[in-house]
Amino acid sequence: MSRTDVLGVGFDNVTKAEAVERALELIDAREGRYVVTPNPEIVMLAKENPALKEALAGADIVLPDGAGIVKGAAILGRPMKEKVPGIDFACGVMARLAERGGSVYLFGAKPGVAETAAETLRTKFPGLVISGTSDGYFSDDGPIIEKIKDAAPDFLLVCLGAPKQELWMAKMSGKLLVGLMVGLGGSLDVFAGTVKRAPEAWQKLDLEWLYRLLKEPRRIGRMMKLPLFVIEAAGERLRGK
């Protein structure tokens, strides 16, 4: 299936439900593939980072994480079905895995965060097996890789931040005994309650980015990528690309 190009990154034009179904197929195949969830910031980063761009292109599923990607696609005249936030996609997959006693491994964030997130996920998804946790602070990932191999989870949440998580998954693709990997940035902090996600009303208004900026003003530098992304998309449309 061809992908929707948004400033050099190809996205799968899928709904969340379609993405979850595809993920379950990949999990059942157990080939150690991966999912990426680029937002405008990651798309702009990929323009300057060939290795990241290649890692995004090599993913089996590329989700439009947030309204910015969908709006950019619309500006380019390439409408997409809907935004599919990575955290919502992951919850959809874990809900389905919980129904059949499937397993998930949590990898990333500061020490202690993954363990707290595990408790939340056990409560939220009864039946889901947490097969292991590892924090994202390491100089050598060898012991972590061995621990993940031993756990052999159905679903591996890789929460190392971009571009580290995308490059790590691309390196490990097809080599890890897991069903499917997904890069989820700061999602473990959200699950653990150390970072609060925007209220649903803000999410529906596509203002999740503004809520995060109000809560974390230090993100202003990163948030400036959003208007640059929109300007670049408009420029590309005007140039007839």
mmCIF file of C-alpha atoms in Angstrom:
data_model
loop_
_atom_site.group_PDB
_atom_site.id
_atom_site.type_symbol
_atom_site.label_atom_id
_atom_site.label_comp_id
_atom_site.label_asym_id
_atom_site.label_seq_id
_atom_site.Cartn_x
_atom_site.Cartn_y
_atom_site.Cartn_z
ATOM 1 C CA MET A 1 0.000 0.000 0.000
ATOM 2 C CA SER A 2 1.398 3.382 -1.009
ATOM 3 C CA ARG A 3 2.020 5.955 1.698
ATOM 4 C CA THR A 4 0.993 9.585 1.946
ATOM 5 C CA ASP A 5 4.085 11.770 1.594
ATOM 6 C CA VAL A 6 4.273 14.671 4.043
ATOM 7 C CA LEU A 7 7.510 16.643 3.593
ATOM 8 C CA GLY A 8 9.523 13.560 2.761
ATOM 9 C CA VAL A 9 8.041 11.160 5.314
ATOM 10 C CA GLY A 10 5.553 8.544 4.119
ATOM 11 C CA PHE A 11 2.535 7.961 6.397
ATOM 12 C CA ASP A 12 0.035 5.116 6.397
ATOM 13 C CA ASN A 13 -3.427 6.584 5.787
ATOM 14 C CA VAL A 14 -5.238 4.498 8.397
ATOM 15 C CA THR A 15 -7.720 4.896 11.223
ATOM 16 C CA LYS A 16 -6.722 3.869 14.723
ATOM 17 C CA ALA A 17 -8.848 0.719 14.411
ATOM 18 C CA GLU A 18 -7.143 -0.237 11.135
ATOM 19 C CA ALA A 19 -3.710 0.396 12.654
ATOM 20 C CA VAL A 20 -4.519 -1.821 15.648
ATOM 21 C CA GLU A 21 -5.666 -4.666 13.379
ATOM 22 C CA ARG A 22 -2.484 -4.407 11.320
ATOM 23 C CA ALA A 23 -0.407 -4.391 14.521
ATOM 24 C CA LEU A 24 -2.054 -7.593 15.735
ATOM 25 C CA GLU A 25 -1.216 -9.267 12.422
ATOM 26 C CA LEU A 26 2.427 -8.246 12.831
ATOM 27 C CA ILE A 27 2.443 -9.444 16.445
ATOM 28 C CA ASP A 28 1.149 -12.844 15.357
ATOM 29 C CA ALA A 29 3.866 -13.041 12.674
ATOM 30 C CA ARG A 30 6.514 -12.399 15.393
ATOM 31 C CA GLU A 31 9.179 -11.025 13.061
ATOM 32 C CA GLY A 32 10.332 -8.217 15.367
ATOM 33 C CA ARG A 33 9.012 -5.373 13.184
ATOM 34 C CA TYR A 34 8.349 -1.829 14.351
ATOM 35 C CA VAL A 35 5.934 1.087 14.341
ATOM 36 C CA VAL A 36 6.860 4.791 14.315
ATOM 37 C CA THR A 37 4.645 7.697 15.349
ATOM 38 C CA PRO A 38 6.111 10.884 13.814
ATOM 39 C CA ASN A 39 4.773 14.314 14.736
ATOM 40 C CA PRO A 40 5.735 17.554 12.895
ATOM 41 C CA GLU A 41 8.837 17.930 15.063
ATOM 42 C CA ILE A 42 10.109 14.487 14.011
ATOM 43 C CA VAL A 43 9.304 15.163 10.333
ATOM 44 C CA MET A 44 11.352 18.369 10.465
ATOM 45 C CA LEU A 45 14.158 16.524 12.251
ATOM 46 C CA ALA A 46 14.162 13.844 9.546
ATOM 47 C CA LYS A 47 14.829 16.502 6.903
ATOM 48 C CA GLU A 48 18.218 17.105 8.564
ATOM 49 C CA ASN A 49 18.902 13.521 9.692
ATOM 50 C CA PRO A 50 19.186 10.935 6.882
ATOM 51 C CA ALA A 51 19.484 8.040 9.355
ATOM 52 C CA LEU A 52 16.213 9.029 11.029
ATOM 53 C CA LYS A 53 14.502 9.432 7.659
ATOM 54 C CA GLU A 54 15.641 5.933 6.691
ATOM 55 C CA ALA A 55 14.446 4.512 10.026
ATOM 56 C CA LEU A 56 11.007 6.055 9.536
ATOM 57 C CA ALA A 57 10.776 4.667 6.000
ATOM 58 C CA GLY A 58 11.733 1.187 7.232
ATOM 59 C CA ALA A 59 8.864 0.931 9.718
ATOM 60 C CA ASP A 60 5.988 -1.445 8.993
ATOM 61 C CA ILE A 61 3.472 1.127 10.232
ATOM 62 C CA VAL A 62 3.962 4.920 10.158
ATOM 63 C CA LEU A 63 1.231 6.695 12.111
ATOM 64 C CA PRO A 64 0.231 10.392 11.860
ATOM 65 C CA ASP A 65 0.782 11.274 15.511
ATOM 66 C CA GLY A 66 -1.292 14.393 16.015
ATOM 67 C CA ALA A 67 -3.354 16.937 14.156
ATOM 68 C CA GLY A 68 -0.302 18.727 12.754
ATOM 69 C CA ILE A 69 0.514 15.871 10.381
ATOM 70 C CA VAL A 70 -3.100 15.587 9.208
ATOM 71 C CA LYS A 71 -3.303 19.352 8.662
ATOM 72 C CA GLY A 72 -0.007 19.320 6.783
ATOM 73 C CA ALA A 73 -1.281 16.513 4.536
ATOM 74 C CA ALA A 74 -4.476 18.502 3.884
ATOM 75 C CA ILE A 75 -2.454 21.609 2.944
ATOM 76 C CA LEU A 76 -0.538 19.438 0.477
ATOM 77 C CA GLY A 77 -3.820 18.197 -1.010
ATOM 78 C CA ARG A 78 -3.320 14.677 0.391
ATOM 79 C CA PRO A 79 -6.122 14.239 2.951
ATOM 80 C CA MET A 80 -5.740 11.557 5.592
ATOM 81 C CA LYS A 81 -8.469 9.674 7.476
ATOM 82 C CA GLU A 82 -7.603 10.848 11.009
ATOM 83 C CA LYS A 83 -4.827 11.542 13.465
ATOM 84 C CA VAL A 84 -3.626 8.441 15.303
ATOM 85 C CA PRO A 85 -1.735 9.435 18.466
ATOM 86 C CA GLY A 86 0.835 6.792 19.326
ATOM 87 C CA ILE A 87 -0.336 6.493 22.923
ATOM 88 C CA ASP A 88 -3.940 5.834 21.806
ATOM 89 C CA PHE A 89 -2.752 3.259 19.274
ATOM 90 C CA ALA A 90 -0.687 1.496 21.945
ATOM 91 C CA CYS A 91 -3.629 1.428 24.337
ATOM 92 C CA GLY A 92 -5.778 -0.077 21.593
ATOM 93 C CA VAL A 93 -3.231 -2.826 20.996
ATOM 94 C CA MET A 94 -2.787 -3.520 24.734
ATOM 95 C CA ALA A 95 -6.561 -3.742 25.218
ATOM 96 C CA ARG A 96 -6.735 -6.439 22.545
ATOM 97 C CA LEU A 97 -3.698 -8.262 23.926
ATOM 98 C CA ALA A 98 -5.261 -8.235 27.405
ATOM 99 C CA GLU A 99 -8.239 -10.163 26.034
ATOM 100 C CA ARG A 100 -5.966 -13.064 25.145
ATOM 101 C CA GLY A 101 -3.354 -12.835 27.907
ATOM 102 C CA GLY A 102 -0.768 -11.186 25.686
ATOM 103 C CA SER A 103 2.366 -9.514 26.997
ATOM 104 C CA VAL A 104 4.059 -6.116 26.871
ATOM 105 C CA TYR A 105 7.558 -4.961 27.855
ATOM 106 C CA LEU A 106 8.174 -1.354 28.937
ATOM 107 C CA PHE A 107 11.507 0.159 27.925
ATOM 108 C CA GLY A 108 12.500 3.778 28.566
ATOM 109 C CA ALA A 109 12.073 6.835 30.794
ATOM 110 C CA LYS A 110 13.864 7.584 34.078
ATOM 111 C CA PRO A 111 14.577 4.802 36.615
ATOM 112 C CA GLY A 112 11.393 3.757 38.399
ATOM 113 C CA VAL A 113 8.966 5.234 35.857
ATOM 114 C CA ALA A 114 8.441 2.025 33.859
ATOM 115 C CA GLU A 115 7.656 0.092 37.057
ATOM 116 C CA THR A 116 5.031 2.660 38.076
ATOM 117 C CA ALA A 117 3.603 2.630 34.545
ATOM 118 C CA ALA A 118 3.400 -1.163 34.752
ATOM 119 C CA GLU A 119 1.137 -0.953 37.801
ATOM 120 C CA THR A 120 -1.163 1.481 35.994
ATOM 121 C CA LEU A 121 -1.348 -0.733 32.909
ATOM 122 C CA ARG A 122 -2.101 -3.856 34.967
ATOM 123 C CA THR A 123 -5.077 -2.036 36.486
ATOM 124 C CA LYS A 124 -6.219 -0.503 33.200
ATOM 125 C CA PHE A 125 -5.907 -3.726 31.185
ATOM 126 C CA PRO A 126 -6.684 -6.766 33.373
ATOM 127 C CA GLY A 127 -5.254 -9.829 31.687
ATOM 128 C CA LEU A 128 -2.303 -7.983 30.169
ATOM 129 C CA VAL A 129 1.022 -9.538 31.169
ATOM 130 C CA ILE A 130 3.857 -7.101 31.910
ATOM 131 C CA SER A 131 6.810 -9.276 30.924
ATOM 132 C CA GLY A 132 9.512 -6.836 32.013
ATOM 133 C CA THR A 133 10.724 -3.247 32.416
ATOM 134 C CA SER A 134 13.972 -1.390 31.724
ATOM 135 C CA ASP A 135 14.727 2.306 32.084
ATOM 136 C CA GLY A 136 16.187 4.414 29.288
ATOM 137 C CA TYR A 137 19.395 5.377 31.073
ATOM 138 C CA PHE A 138 22.145 3.092 29.779
ATOM 139 C CA SER A 139 25.549 3.245 28.117
ATOM 140 C CA ASP A 140 25.398 -0.330 26.878
ATOM 141 C CA ASP A 141 22.099 -1.773 25.683
ATOM 142 C CA GLY A 142 23.461 -5.339 25.553
ATOM 143 C CA PRO A 143 22.025 -6.453 28.932
ATOM 144 C CA ILE A 144 18.672 -4.829 28.071
ATOM 145 C CA ILE A 145 18.537 -6.638 24.742
ATOM 146 C CA GLU A 146 19.220 -9.966 26.478
ATOM 147 C CA LYS A 147 16.499 -9.221 29.044
ATOM 148 C CA ILE A 148 13.995 -8.428 26.272
ATOM 149 C CA LYS A 149 14.965 -11.571 24.359
ATOM 150 C CA ASP A 150 14.382 -13.674 27.484
ATOM 151 C CA ALA A 151 10.983 -12.047 28.069
ATOM 152 C CA ALA A 152 9.967 -12.458 24.383
ATOM 153 C CA PRO A 153 7.031 -10.019 24.686
ATOM 154 C CA ASP A 154 4.241 -9.640 22.153
ATOM 155 C CA PHE A 155 4.562 -5.849 22.295
ATOM 156 C CA LEU A 156 7.600 -3.726 23.172
ATOM 157 C CA LEU A 157 7.098 -0.049 24.068
ATOM 158 C CA VAL A 158 10.336 1.807 23.248
ATOM 159 C CA CYS A 159 10.213 5.191 24.977
ATOM 160 C CA LEU A 160 13.645 6.741 24.430
ATOM 161 C CA GLY A 161 12.621 9.928 22.612
ATOM 162 C CA ALA A 162 13.349 10.847 18.991
ATOM 163 C CA PRO A 163 15.522 10.081 17.151
ATOM 164 C CA LYS A 164 17.061 7.587 19.589
ATOM 165 C CA GLN A 165 14.046 5.267 19.734
ATOM 166 C CA GLU A 166 13.552 5.172 15.944
ATOM 167 C CA LEU A 167 17.233 4.451 15.293
ATOM 168 C CA TRP A 168 17.271 1.770 17.998
ATOM 169 C CA MET A 169 14.193 0.009 16.594
ATOM 170 C CA ALA A 170 15.567 0.138 13.049
ATOM 171 C CA LYS A 171 18.832 -1.417 14.289
ATOM 172 C CA MET A 172 16.958 -4.171 16.139
ATOM 173 C CA SER A 173 14.296 -4.839 13.489
ATOM 174 C CA GLY A 174 14.087 -8.550 12.723
ATOM 175 C CA LYS A 175 16.681 -9.355 15.412
ATOM 176 C CA LEU A 176 14.622 -9.250 18.607
ATOM 177 C CA LEU A 177 12.285 -12.044 19.702
ATOM 178 C CA VAL A 178 9.255 -9.770 19.983
ATOM 179 C CA GLY A 179 5.971 -9.486 18.182
ATOM 180 C CA LEU A 180 6.142 -5.750 17.481
ATOM 181 C CA MET A 181 8.009 -2.661 18.699
ATOM 182 C CA VAL A 182 6.583 0.862 18.850
ATOM 183 C CA GLY A 183 8.339 4.162 19.553
ATOM 184 C CA LEU A 184 6.301 6.179 22.049
ATOM 185 C CA GLY A 185 8.466 9.023 23.368
ATOM 186 C CA GLY A 186 7.241 10.145 26.779
ATOM 187 C CA SER A 187 4.249 7.817 27.023
ATOM 188 C CA LEU A 188 5.604 5.880 30.007
ATOM 189 C CA ASP A 189 5.619 9.130 31.990
ATOM 190 C CA VAL A 190 1.952 9.596 31.082
ATOM 191 C CA PHE A 191 1.077 6.031 32.114
ATOM 192 C CA ALA A 192 3.036 6.493 35.355
ATOM 193 C CA GLY A 193 1.271 9.782 36.104
ATOM 194 C CA THR A 194 4.482 11.839 36.239
ATOM 195 C CA VAL A 195 3.294 13.801 33.175
ATOM 196 C CA LYS A 196 -0.370 14.682 32.712
ATOM 197 C CA ARG A 197 -1.872 14.353 29.255
ATOM 198 C CA ALA A 198 -4.144 17.105 27.946
ATOM 199 C CA PRO A 199 -7.829 16.760 28.944
ATOM 200 C CA GLU A 200 -10.022 15.106 26.316
ATOM 201 C CA ALA A 201 -11.648 18.432 25.391
ATOM 202 C CA TRP A 202 -8.243 19.861 24.458
ATOM 203 C CA GLN A 203 -7.444 16.708 22.463
ATOM 204 C CA LYS A 204 -10.694 16.994 20.478
ATOM 205 C CA LEU A 205 -9.885 20.630 19.651
ATOM 206 C CA ASP A 206 -6.420 19.560 18.438
ATOM 207 C CA LEU A 207 -4.834 21.714 21.158
ATOM 208 C CA GLU A 208 -2.869 19.026 22.956
ATOM 209 C CA TRP A 209 0.342 20.773 21.868
ATOM 210 C CA LEU A 210 -0.789 24.042 23.512
ATOM 211 C CA TYR A 211 -1.658 22.278 26.762
ATOM 212 C CA ARG A 212 1.810 20.722 26.895
ATOM 213 C CA LEU A 213 3.421 24.090 26.184
ATOM 214 C CA LEU A 214 1.459 25.755 29.004
ATOM 215 C CA LYS A 215 2.501 22.977 31.379
ATOM 216 C CA GLU A 216 6.114 22.920 30.152
ATOM 217 C CA PRO A 217 7.125 26.385 28.826
ATOM 218 C CA ARG A 218 10.672 25.110 28.282
ATOM 219 C CA ARG A 219 9.284 23.199 25.259
ATOM 220 C CA ILE A 220 8.868 26.475 23.317
ATOM 221 C CA GLY A 221 11.975 25.819 21.221
ATOM 222 C CA ARG A 222 10.682 22.416 20.161
ATOM 223 C CA MET A 223 7.158 23.740 19.585
ATOM 224 C CA MET A 224 8.478 26.311 17.103
ATOM 225 C CA LYS A 225 8.923 23.418 14.684
ATOM 226 C CA LEU A 226 5.124 23.292 14.283
ATOM 227 C CA PRO A 227 4.668 26.674 12.509
ATOM 228 C CA LEU A 228 7.799 25.960 10.444
ATOM 229 C CA PHE A 229 6.258 22.631 9.429
ATOM 230 C CA VAL A 230 3.007 24.334 8.329
ATOM 231 C CA ILE A 231 4.898 27.047 6.410
ATOM 232 C CA GLU A 232 7.004 24.426 4.647
ATOM 233 C CA ALA A 233 3.929 22.371 3.715
ATOM 234 C CA ALA A 234 2.238 25.499 2.301
ATOM 235 C CA GLY A 235 5.395 26.368 0.362
ATOM 236 C CA GLU A 236 5.589 22.885 -1.110
ATOM 237 C CA ARG A 237 1.952 23.090 -2.207
ATOM 238 C CA LEU A 238 2.571 26.470 -3.872
ATOM 239 C CA ARG A 239 5.561 25.055 -5.707
ATOM 240 C CA GLY A 240 3.284 22.302 -6.998
ATOM 241 C CA LYS A 241 5.247 19.433 -5.502
#
